[in-house]
mmCIF file of C-alpha atoms in Angstrom:
data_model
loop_
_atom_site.group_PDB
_atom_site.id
_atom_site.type_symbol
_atom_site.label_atom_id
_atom_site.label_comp_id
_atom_site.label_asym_id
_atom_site.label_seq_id
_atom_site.Cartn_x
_atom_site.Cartn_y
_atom_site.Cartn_z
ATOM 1 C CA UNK A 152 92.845 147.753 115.058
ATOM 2 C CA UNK A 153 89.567 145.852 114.822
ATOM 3 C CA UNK A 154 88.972 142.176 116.459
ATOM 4 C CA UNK A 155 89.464 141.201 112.605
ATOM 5 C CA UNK A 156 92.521 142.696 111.859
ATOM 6 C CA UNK A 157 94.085 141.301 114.836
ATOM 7 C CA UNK A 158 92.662 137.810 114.469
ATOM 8 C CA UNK A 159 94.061 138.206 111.150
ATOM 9 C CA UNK A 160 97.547 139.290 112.723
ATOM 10 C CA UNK A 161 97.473 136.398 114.869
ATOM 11 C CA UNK A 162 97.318 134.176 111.737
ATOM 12 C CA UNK A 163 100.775 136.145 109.821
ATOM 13 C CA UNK A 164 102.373 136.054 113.048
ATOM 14 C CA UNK A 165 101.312 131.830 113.006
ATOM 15 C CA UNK A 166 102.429 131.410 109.680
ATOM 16 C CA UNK A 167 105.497 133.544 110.363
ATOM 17 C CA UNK A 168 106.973 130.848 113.426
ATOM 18 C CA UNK A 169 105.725 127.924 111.408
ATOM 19 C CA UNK A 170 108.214 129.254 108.458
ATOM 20 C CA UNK A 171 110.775 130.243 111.381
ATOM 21 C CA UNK A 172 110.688 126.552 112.598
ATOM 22 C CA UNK A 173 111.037 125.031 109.367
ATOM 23 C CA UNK A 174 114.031 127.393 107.225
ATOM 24 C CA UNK A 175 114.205 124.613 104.685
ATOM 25 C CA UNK A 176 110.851 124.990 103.634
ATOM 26 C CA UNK A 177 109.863 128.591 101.667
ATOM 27 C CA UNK A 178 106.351 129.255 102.211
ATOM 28 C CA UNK A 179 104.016 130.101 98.957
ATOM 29 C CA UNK A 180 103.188 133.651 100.452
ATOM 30 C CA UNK A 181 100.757 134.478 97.020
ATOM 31 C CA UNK A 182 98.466 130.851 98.067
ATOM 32 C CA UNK A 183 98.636 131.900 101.556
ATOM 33 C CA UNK A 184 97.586 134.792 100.585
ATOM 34 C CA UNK A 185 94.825 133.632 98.783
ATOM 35 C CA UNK A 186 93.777 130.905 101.581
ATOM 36 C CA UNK A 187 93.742 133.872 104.337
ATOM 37 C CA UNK A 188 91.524 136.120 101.953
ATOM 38 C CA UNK A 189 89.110 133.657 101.833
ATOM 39 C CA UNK A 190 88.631 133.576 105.857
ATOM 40 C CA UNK A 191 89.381 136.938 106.548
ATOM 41 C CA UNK A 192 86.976 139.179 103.607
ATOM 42 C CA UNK A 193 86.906 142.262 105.256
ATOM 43 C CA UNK A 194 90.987 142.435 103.622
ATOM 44 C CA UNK A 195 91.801 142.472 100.184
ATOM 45 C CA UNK A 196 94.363 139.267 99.156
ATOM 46 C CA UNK A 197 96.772 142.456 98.031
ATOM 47 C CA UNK A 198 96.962 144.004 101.308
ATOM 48 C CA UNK A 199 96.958 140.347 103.236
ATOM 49 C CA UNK A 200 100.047 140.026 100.564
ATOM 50 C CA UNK A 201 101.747 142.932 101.732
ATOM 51 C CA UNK A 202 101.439 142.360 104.898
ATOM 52 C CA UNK A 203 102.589 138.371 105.138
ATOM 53 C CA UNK A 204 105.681 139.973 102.987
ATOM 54 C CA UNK A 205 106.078 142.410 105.389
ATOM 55 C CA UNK A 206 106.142 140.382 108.232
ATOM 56 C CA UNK A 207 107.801 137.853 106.558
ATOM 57 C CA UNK A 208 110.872 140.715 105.818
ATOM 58 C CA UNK A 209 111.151 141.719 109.688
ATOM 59 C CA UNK A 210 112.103 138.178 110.491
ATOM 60 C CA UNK A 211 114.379 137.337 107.694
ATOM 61 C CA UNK A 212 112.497 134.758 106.261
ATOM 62 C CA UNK A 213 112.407 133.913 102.935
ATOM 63 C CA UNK A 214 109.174 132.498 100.835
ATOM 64 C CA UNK A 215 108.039 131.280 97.081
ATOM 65 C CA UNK A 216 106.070 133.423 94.873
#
């Protein structure tokens, strides 16, 4: 994994305990999505999808979009 990809990580895994804090709140994963293609280009909004989903799964959290 590439200093981008785990900067990028480190961002999901941010967003990820934010949404953990805060259960009453779903997250818009698709914006997100959007927001974090727009910093991190070398990633597709798609796969930056996938993954917040993915992440988003593992933890049982639950988000808009």
């Amino acid at each position: 994994m590439d200093q981008d990809d785990e900067q990028l990580m480190a961002e999901i895994n941010a967003q990820a305990d934010r949404a953990d804090r805060d259960r009453t709140e779903q997250m818009d994963l698709p914006a997100l999505a959007g927001v974090l293609a727009a910093h991190f280009e070398h990633r597709s909004e798609e796969d930056i999808l996938e993954q917040l989903k993915t992440v988003f799964r593992a933890r049982g959290l639950f988000w808009r979009g």
